[in-house]
Coordinates of C-alpha atoms in Angstrom, one line a residue:
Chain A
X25 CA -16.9 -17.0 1.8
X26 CA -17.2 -13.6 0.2
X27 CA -20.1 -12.3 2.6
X28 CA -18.3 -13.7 5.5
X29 CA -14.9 -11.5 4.1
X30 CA -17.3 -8.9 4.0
X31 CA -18.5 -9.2 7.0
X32 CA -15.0 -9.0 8.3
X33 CA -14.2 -6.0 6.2
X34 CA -16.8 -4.0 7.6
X35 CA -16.5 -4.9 10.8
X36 CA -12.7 -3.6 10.6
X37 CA -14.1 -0.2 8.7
X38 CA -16.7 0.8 11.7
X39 CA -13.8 0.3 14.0
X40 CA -11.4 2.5 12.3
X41 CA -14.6 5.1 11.6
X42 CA -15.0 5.0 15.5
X43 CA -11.2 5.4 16.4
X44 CA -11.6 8.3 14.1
X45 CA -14.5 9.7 15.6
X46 CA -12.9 9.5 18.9
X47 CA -9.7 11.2 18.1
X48 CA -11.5 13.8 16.3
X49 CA -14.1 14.7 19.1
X50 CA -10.4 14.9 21.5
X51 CA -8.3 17.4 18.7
X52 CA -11.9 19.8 18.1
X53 CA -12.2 19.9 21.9
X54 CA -8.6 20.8 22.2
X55 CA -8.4 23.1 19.0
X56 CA -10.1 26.0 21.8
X57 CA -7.5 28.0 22.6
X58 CA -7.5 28.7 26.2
X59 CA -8.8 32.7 26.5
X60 CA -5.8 33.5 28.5
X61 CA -3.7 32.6 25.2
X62 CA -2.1 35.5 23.4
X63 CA -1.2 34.9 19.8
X64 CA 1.9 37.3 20.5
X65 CA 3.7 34.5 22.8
X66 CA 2.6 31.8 20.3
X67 CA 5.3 32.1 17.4
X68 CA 7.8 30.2 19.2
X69 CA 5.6 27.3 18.1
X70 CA 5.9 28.2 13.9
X71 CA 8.3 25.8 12.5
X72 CA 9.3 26.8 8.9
X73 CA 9.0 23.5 6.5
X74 CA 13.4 23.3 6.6
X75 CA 14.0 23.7 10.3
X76 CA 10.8 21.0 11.0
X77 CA 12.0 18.8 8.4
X78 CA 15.4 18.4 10.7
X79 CA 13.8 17.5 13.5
X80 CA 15.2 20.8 15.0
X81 CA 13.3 24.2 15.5
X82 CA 16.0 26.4 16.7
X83 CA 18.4 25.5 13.7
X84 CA 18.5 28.4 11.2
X85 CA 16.2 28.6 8.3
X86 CA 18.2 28.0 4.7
X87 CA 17.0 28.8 1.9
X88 CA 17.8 25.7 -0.5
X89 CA 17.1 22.4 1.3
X90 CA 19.1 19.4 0.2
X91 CA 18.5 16.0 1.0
X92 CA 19.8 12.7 0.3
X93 CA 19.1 8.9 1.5
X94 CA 20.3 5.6 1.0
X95 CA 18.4 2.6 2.2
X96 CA 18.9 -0.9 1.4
X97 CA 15.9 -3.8 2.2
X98 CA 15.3 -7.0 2.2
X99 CA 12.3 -9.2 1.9
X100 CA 12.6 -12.4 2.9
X101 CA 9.4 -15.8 3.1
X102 CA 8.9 -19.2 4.3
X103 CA 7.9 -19.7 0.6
X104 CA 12.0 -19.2 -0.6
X105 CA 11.5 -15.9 -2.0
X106 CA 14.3 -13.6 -1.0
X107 CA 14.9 -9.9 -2.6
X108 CA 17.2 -6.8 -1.6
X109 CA 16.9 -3.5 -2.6
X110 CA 19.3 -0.9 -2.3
X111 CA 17.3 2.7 -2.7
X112 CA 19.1 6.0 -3.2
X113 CA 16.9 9.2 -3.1
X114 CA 17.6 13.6 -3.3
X115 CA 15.5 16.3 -3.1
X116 CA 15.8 19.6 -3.8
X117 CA 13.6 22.7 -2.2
X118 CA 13.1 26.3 -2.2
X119 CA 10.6 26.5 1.1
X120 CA 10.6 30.2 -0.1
X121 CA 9.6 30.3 -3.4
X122 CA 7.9 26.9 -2.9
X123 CA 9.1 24.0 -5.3
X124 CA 11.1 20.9 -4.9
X125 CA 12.5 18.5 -7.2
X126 CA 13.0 14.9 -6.3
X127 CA 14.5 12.0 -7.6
X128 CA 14.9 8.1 -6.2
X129 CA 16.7 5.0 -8.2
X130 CA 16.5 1.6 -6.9
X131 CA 17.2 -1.8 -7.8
X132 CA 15.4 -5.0 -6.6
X133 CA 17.3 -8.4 -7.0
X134 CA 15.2 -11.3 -6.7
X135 CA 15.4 -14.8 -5.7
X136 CA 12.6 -17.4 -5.9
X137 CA 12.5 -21.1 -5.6
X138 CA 8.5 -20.6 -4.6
X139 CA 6.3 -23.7 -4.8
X140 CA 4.1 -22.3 -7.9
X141 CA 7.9 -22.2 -9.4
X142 CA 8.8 -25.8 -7.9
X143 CA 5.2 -27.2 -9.0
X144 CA 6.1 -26.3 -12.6
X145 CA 9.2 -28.3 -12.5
X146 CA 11.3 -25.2 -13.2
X147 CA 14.5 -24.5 -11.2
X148 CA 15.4 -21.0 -8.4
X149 CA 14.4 -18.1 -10.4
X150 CA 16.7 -14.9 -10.5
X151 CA 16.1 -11.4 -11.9
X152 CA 17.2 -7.9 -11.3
X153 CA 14.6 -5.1 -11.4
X154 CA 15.7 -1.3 -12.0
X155 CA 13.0 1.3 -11.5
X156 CA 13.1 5.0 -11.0
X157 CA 10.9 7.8 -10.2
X158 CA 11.3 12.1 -10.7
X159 CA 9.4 14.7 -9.4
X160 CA 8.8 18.2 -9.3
X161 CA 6.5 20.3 -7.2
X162 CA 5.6 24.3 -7.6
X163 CA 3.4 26.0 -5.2
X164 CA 4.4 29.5 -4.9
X165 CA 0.7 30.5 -3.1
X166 CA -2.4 28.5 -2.0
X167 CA -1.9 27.0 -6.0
X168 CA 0.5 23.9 -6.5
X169 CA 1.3 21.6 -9.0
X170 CA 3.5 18.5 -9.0
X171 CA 4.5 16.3 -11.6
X172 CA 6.1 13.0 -11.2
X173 CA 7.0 10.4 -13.7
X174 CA 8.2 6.7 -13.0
X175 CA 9.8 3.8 -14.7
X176 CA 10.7 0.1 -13.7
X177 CA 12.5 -2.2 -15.9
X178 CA 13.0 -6.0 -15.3
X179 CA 14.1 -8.6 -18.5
X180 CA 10.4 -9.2 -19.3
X181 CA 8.4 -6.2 -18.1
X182 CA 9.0 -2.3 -18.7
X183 CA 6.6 -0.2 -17.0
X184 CA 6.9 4.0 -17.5
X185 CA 4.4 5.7 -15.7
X186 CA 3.5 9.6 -15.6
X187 CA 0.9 12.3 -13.3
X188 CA 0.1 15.4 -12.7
X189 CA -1.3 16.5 -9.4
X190 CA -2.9 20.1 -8.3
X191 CA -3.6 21.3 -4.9
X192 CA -5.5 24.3 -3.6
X193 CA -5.3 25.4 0.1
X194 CA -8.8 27.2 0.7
X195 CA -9.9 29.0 4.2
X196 CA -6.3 29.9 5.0
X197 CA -5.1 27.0 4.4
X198 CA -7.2 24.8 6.9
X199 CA -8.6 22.8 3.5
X200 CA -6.4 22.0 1.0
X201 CA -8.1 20.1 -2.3
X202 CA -6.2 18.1 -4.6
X203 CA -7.0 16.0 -8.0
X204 CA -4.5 13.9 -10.4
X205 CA -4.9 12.0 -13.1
X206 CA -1.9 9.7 -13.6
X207 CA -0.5 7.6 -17.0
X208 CA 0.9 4.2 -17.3
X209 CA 2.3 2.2 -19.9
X210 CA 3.7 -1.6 -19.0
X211 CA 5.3 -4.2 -21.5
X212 CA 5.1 -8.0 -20.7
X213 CA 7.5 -10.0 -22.6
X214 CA 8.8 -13.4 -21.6
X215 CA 12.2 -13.7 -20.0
X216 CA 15.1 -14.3 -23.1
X217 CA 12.0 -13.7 -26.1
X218 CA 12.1 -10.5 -27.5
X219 CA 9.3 -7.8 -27.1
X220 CA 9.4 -7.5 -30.7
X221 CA 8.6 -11.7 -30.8
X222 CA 6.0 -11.9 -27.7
X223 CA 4.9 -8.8 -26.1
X224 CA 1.8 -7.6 -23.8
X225 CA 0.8 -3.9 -23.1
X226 CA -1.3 -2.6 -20.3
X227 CA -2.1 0.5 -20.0
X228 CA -3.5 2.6 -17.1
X229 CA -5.1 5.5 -16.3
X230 CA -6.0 6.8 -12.8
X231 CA -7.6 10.1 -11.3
X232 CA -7.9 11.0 -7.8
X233 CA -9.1 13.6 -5.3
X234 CA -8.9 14.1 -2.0
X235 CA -9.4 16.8 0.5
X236 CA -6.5 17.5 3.7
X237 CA -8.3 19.1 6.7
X238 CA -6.9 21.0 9.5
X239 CA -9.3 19.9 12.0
X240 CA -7.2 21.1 15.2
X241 CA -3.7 22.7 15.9
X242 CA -2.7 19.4 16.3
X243 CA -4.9 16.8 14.1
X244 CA -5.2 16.8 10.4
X245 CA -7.7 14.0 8.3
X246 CA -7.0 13.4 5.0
X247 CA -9.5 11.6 2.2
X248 CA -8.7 10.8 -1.0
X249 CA -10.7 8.5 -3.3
X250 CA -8.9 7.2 -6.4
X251 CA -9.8 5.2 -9.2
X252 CA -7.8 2.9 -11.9
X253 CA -8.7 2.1 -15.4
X254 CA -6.7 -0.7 -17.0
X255 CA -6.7 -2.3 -20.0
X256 CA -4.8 -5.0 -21.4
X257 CA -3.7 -8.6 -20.8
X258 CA -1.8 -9.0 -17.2
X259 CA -1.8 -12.6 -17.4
X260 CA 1.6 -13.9 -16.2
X261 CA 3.0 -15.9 -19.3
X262 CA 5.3 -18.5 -16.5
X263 CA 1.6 -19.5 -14.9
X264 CA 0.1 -22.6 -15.5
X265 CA -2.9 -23.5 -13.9
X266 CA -4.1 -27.2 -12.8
X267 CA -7.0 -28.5 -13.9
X268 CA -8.8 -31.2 -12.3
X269 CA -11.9 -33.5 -13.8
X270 CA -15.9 -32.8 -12.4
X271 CA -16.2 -34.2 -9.0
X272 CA -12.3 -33.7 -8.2
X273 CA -12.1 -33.1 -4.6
X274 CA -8.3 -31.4 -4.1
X275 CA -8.4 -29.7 0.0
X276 CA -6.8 -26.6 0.6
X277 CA -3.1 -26.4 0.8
X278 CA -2.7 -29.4 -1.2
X279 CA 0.7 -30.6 -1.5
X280 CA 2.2 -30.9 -5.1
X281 CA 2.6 -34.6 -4.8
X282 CA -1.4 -34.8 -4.0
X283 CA -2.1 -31.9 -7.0
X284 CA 0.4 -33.4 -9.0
X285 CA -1.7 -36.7 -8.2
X286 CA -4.8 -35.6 -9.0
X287 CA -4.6 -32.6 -11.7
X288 CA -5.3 -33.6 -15.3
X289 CA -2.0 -33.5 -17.7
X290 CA -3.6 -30.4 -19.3
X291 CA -2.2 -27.2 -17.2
X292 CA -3.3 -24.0 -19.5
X293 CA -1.5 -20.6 -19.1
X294 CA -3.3 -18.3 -16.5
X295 CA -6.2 -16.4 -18.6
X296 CA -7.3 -13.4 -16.7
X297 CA -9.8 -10.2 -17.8
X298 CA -8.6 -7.8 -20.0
X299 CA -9.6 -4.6 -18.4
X300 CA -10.1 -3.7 -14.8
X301 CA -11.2 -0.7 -13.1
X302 CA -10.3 -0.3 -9.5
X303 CA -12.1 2.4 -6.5
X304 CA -10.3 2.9 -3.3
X305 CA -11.5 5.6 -0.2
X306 CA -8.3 6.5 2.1
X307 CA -9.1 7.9 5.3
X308 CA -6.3 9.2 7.0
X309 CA -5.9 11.1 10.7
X310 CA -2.7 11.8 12.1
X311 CA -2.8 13.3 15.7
X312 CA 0.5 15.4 16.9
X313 CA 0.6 14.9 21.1
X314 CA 3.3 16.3 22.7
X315 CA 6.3 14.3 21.9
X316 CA 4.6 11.5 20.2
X317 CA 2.2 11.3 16.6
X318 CA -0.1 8.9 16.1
X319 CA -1.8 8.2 12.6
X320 CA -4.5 6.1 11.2
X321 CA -5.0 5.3 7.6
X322 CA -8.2 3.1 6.5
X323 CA -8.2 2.1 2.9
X324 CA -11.5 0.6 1.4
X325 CA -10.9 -0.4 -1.9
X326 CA -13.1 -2.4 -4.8
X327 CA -12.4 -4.0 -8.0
X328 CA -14.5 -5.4 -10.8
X329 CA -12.8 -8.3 -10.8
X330 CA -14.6 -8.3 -7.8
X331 CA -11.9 -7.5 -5.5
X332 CA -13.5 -6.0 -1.9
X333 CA -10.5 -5.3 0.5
X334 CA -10.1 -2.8 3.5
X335 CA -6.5 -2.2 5.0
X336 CA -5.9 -0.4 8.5
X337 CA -2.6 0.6 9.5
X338 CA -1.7 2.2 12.4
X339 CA 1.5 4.0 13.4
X340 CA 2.6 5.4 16.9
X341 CA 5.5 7.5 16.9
X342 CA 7.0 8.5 19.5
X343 CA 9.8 11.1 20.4
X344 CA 11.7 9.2 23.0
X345 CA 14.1 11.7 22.8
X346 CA 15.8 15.0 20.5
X347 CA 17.8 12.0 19.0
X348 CA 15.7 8.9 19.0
X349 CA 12.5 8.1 17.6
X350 CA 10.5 4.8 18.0
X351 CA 7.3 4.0 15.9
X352 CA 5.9 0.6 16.9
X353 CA 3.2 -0.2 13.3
X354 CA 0.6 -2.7 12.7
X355 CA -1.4 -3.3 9.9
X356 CA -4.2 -5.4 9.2
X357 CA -5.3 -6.0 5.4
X358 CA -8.5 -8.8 4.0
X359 CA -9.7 -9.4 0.7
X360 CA -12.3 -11.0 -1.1
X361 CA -11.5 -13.2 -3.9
X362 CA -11.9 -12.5 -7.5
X363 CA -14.9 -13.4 -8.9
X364 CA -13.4 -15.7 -11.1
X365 CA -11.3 -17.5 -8.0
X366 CA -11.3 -21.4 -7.8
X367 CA -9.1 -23.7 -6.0
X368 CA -10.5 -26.2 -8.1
X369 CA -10.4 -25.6 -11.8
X370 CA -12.7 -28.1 -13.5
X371 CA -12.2 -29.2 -17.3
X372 CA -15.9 -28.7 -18.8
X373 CA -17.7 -30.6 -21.6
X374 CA -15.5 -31.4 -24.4
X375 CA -12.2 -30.0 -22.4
X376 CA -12.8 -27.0 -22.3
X377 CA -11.0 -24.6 -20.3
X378 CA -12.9 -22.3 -17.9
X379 CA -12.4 -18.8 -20.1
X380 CA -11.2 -17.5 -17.0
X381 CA -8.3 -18.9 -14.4
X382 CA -5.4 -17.8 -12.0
X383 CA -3.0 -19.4 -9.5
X384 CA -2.2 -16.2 -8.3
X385 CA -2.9 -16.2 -4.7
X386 CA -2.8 -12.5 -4.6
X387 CA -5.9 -12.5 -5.9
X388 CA -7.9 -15.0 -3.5
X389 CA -9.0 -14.7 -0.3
X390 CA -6.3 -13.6 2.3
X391 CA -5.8 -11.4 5.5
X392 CA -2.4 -10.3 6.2
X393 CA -1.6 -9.3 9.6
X394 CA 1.9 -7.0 9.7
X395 CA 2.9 -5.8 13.0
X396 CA 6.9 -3.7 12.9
X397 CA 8.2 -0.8 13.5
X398 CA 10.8 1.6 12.5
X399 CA 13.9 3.4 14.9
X400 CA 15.4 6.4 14.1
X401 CA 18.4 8.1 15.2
X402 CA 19.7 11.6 14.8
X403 CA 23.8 11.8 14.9
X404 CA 23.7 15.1 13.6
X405 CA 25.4 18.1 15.5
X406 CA 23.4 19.1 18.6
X407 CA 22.1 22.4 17.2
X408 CA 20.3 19.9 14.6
X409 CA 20.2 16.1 15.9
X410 CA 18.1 14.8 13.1
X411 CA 19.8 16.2 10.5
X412 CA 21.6 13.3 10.2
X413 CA 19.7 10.2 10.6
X414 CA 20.3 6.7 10.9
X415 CA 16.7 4.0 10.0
X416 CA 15.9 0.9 11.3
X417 CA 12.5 -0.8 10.0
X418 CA 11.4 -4.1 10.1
X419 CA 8.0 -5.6 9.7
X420 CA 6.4 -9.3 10.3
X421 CA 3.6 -9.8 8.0
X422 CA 2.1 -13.2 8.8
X423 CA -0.8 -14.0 5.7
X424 CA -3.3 -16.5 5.5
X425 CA -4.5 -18.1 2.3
X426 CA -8.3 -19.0 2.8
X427 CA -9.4 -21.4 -0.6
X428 CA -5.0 -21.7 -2.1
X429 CA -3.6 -24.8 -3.1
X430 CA 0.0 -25.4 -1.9
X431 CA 0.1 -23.0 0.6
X432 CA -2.0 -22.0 3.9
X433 CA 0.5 -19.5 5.5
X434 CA 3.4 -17.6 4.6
X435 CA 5.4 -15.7 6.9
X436 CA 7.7 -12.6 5.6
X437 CA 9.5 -10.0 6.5
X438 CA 10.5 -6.9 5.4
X439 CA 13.4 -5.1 6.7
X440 CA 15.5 -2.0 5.4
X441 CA 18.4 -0.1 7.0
X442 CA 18.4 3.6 6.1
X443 CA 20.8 6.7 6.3
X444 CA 19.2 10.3 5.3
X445 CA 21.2 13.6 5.9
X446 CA 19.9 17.5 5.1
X447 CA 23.3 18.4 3.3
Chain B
X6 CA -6.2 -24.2 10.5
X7 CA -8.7 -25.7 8.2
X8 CA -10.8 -25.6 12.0
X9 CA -10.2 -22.0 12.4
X10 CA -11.5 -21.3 8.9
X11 CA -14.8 -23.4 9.9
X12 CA -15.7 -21.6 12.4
X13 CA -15.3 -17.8 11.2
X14 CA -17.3 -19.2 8.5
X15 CA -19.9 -20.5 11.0
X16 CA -20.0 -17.2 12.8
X17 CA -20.5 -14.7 10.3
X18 CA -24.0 -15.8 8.5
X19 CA -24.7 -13.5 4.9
X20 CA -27.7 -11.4 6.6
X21 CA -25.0 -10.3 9.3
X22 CA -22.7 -9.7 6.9
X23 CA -24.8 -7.3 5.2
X24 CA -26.4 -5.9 7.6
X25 CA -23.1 -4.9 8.9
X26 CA -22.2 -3.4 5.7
X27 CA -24.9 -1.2 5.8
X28 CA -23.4 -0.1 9.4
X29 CA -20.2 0.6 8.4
X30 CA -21.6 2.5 5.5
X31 CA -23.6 4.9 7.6
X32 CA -20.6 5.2 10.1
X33 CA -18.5 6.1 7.2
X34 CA -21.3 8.9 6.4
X35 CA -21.7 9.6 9.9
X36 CA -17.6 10.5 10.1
X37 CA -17.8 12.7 6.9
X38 CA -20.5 14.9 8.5
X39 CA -18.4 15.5 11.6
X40 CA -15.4 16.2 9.8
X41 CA -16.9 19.2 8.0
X42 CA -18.7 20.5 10.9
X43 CA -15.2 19.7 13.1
X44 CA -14.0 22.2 11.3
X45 CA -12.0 24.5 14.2
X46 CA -10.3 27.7 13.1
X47 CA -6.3 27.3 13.3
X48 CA -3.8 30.0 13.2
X49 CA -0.8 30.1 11.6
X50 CA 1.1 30.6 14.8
X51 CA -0.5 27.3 16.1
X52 CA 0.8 25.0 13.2
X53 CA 4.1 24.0 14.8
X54 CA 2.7 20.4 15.6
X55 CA 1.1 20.1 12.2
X56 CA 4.9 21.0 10.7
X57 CA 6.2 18.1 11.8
X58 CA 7.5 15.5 9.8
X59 CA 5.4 12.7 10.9
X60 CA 1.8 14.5 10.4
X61 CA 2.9 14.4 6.8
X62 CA -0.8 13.5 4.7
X63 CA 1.3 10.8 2.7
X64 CA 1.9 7.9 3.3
X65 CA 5.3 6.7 5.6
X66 CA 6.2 3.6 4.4
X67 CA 9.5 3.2 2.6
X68 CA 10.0 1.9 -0.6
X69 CA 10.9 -1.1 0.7
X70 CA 7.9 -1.7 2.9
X71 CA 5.7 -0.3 -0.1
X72 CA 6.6 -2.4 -2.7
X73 CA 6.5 -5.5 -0.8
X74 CA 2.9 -4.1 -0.1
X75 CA 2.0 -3.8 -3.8
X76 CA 3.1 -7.2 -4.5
X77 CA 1.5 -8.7 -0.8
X78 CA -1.9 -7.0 -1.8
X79 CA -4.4 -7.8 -4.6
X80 CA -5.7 -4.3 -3.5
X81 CA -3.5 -1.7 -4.4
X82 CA -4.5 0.7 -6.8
X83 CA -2.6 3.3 -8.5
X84 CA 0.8 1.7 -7.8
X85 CA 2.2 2.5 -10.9
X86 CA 5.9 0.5 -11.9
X87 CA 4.9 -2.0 -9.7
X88 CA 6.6 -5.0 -12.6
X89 CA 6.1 -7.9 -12.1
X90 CA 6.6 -10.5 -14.6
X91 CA 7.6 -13.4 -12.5
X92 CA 5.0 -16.1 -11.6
X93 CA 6.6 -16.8 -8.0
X94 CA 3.8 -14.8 -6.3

């Protein structure tokens, strides 16, 4: 099954690698200027960072840019998992002298009654999530550096996370290089024990670099490779696995009368590696047409868990008008199982426990296939439409669990309503 | 279902699958290459497009849409305050 996810993976990664040599071939033969083209008529074309950020190019130039959003979303499955979260962001900039401070607080409310919660006899789950990031940029030349720190807090799991990043615009500015290293620190507890009584830490560190390349006056490619280090125990303390005797035959999407009927009264907690170091390539092109953008992101990533996964999205998104714009999205993600996957875990000689086991589905074989869009509309004044905007975005992710018990097919949705204004 | 599973399994045999890899590998090289050589000259004057908001080099998707990715995916790397300390997933 792994070679025939493979298979499928890199079938989906010489696609994207031939979009991309398509659309790259049409921005180089456009980057030409025609020779009748005089640089002096061009600078009606120059959009400073403030005036493009509003959506309108003849608005005034400030100096300090203020912005502030407010979105709320809402996740919703046909596996009774239901969770809104309200979002409210800022930023700060000085185009001019070139930093930027940012800050975004949100809170996630959760609702679950899933079957790996019914299955375990337990009742509707509920928890409240608070998390937060900050951030800070300052790039006064072709130099910048941004820092950027995170934390997310739930009853029985704190994780504070903190990076660094650096960029360097080369060849007047058509290259820009950049490398981070980033920080985190998470706490698993159990829900009403005390850290101080049961308590997990996992800690992370990640670098990346990447290179942003102006290949045209209207396409720009982006790569960044980025690696993960964990270590620590992320083995969910609510999990219990079934276990079955040798020679148990249990099909796929099992109901949990038939598990139920079948599994040995033995169900250990989920057991999973204690370290984990994860490689991702992101390949990203993003074309500018005349009233419409359309970008490309391809995102080949391994584990050694023995996680192999590539993810292509797509976005089209198109001006319809100063005031509205559409941007129809689709998104198509596989994976490989970890190496350590079973549907079937089998008690060995003398009951023992393979050393080894999950029930998280996340981490078996599965291809999601999203397909959305988002709406935007500018009810700002009419010198600057968009400085006032109004979000619509919804997205249909339908996902198909290859070798799960329980489930074959889950069907979400995503959805958030959005309001951002340049104050 | 289960017959739709069958058959993608029947189609794709291990020597395709790898032999493919090795495809998508060289493609991957073969992209690289023309990137760097792509490699036009753009003025200053000509970066309007690039200024817009939506040829941004990060990513779009809201927070909603990126969490619910972080959770959806076993393959996200680097998403750091992610949580999660429920078993409902």
């Amino acid at each position: 099954m792994r070679l025939q996810l493979k298979a499928g993976l890199a079938r989906v990664a010489s696609l994207f690698a031939i979009g991309s040599l398509v659309l790259a071939l049409g921005g180089v033969a456009r980057a030409q200027p025609p020779p009748d083209e005089a640089p002096a008529e061009a600078p009606a074309e120059v959009a400073s960072p403030a005036t493009a950020a509003a959506g309108n190019e003849s608005a005034p130039a400030r100096r300090y840019v203020v912005r502030a959003s407010s979105e709320v979303g809402g996740y919703a499955d046909t596996d009774h998992v239901f969770v809104v979260t309200p979002t409210v962001a800022g930023s700060v900039a000085d185009p001019v002298a070139g930093w930027s401070v940012d800050g975004r607080y949100l809170v996630d409310v959760v609702s679950a009654a899933s079957v790996d919660i019914v299955s375990t006899a337990s009742r509707r789950w509920e928890e409240v999530r608070h998390a937060g990031t900050l951030g800070g940029t300052y790039k006064p030349g072709s130099f910048g550096v941004s820092v950027n720190g995170a934390g997310s807090f739930e009853p029985d799991y704190t994780s504070l996370a903190g990076g660094v990043l650096l960029t360097q615009d080369l060849l007047d500015k058509q290259l820009t290089l950049l490398g981070g290293y980033d920080y985190g620190h998470d706490v698993a507890g159990r829900s009403g024990t005390p850290f101080s009584v049961f308590s997990r830490t996992i800690d992370r560190h990640g670098v990346k670099a990447g290179a942003s390349l102006v290949m045209s006056r209207s396409t720009l490619a982006t790569a960044l490779v980025d690696a993960v280090f964990e270590a620590g125990d992320s083995s969910k303390p609510y999990r219990y696995i079934s276990m079955f005797a040798p020679g148990t035959d249990v099909a796929r999407g099992a109901s949990i009368d038939t598990v139920n009927a079948l599994r040995l009264a033995e169900r250990p907690l989920e057991q999973l590696p204690l370290s984990r170091n994860r490689y991702a390539l992101t390949l990203r092109l993003a074309h500018r047409f005349s009233a419409s953008t359309l970008r490309l992101d391809e995102r080949l990533y391994h584990d050694t868990w023995g996680i192999e996964a590539t993810s292509t999205d797509a976005r089209f998104l198109v001006d319809v008008s100063p005031r509205l714009q559409l941007g129809p999205h689709v998104r198509v993600h596989a994976q490989t199982p970890v190496d350590f996957w079973q549907r079937v875990y089998v008690v060995g000689p003398g009951y023992d426990f393979p050393a080894l086991r999950t029930g998280d589905r996340e981490l078996g074989p599965l291809v999601n296939l999203t397909a959305g869009g988002t709406l935007r509309v500018g009810i700002g004044s009419s010198a600057a439409p968009r400085s006032w905007l109004v979000g619509f975005d919804v997205n249909l992710t339908s996902t198909q669990y290859l070798d799960d018990l329980y489930v074959t097919h889950r069907l979400s949705v995503v959805s958030a309503i959005m309001l951002e204004a340049e104050l | 279902m289960r017959r739709v599973h069958k058959r993608v399994m029947v189609i794709v045999s291990p020597a395709l699958a790898r032999s493919v890899s090795r495809s998508a590998r060289r493609a991957a090289f073969g992209l690289v290459a023309l990137v760097l050589a792509s490699c036009a000259p753009v003025s200053a004057y000509q970066r309007g497009a690039l200024a817009n908001p939506t040829m941004a080099p990060t990513d779009l998707a809201g927070p909603a849409e990126e969490h619910t990715r972080a959770v959806q995916e076993g393959a996200i790397g680097g998403a750091f305050g992610a949580g999660g300390g429920c078993g409902c997933n």
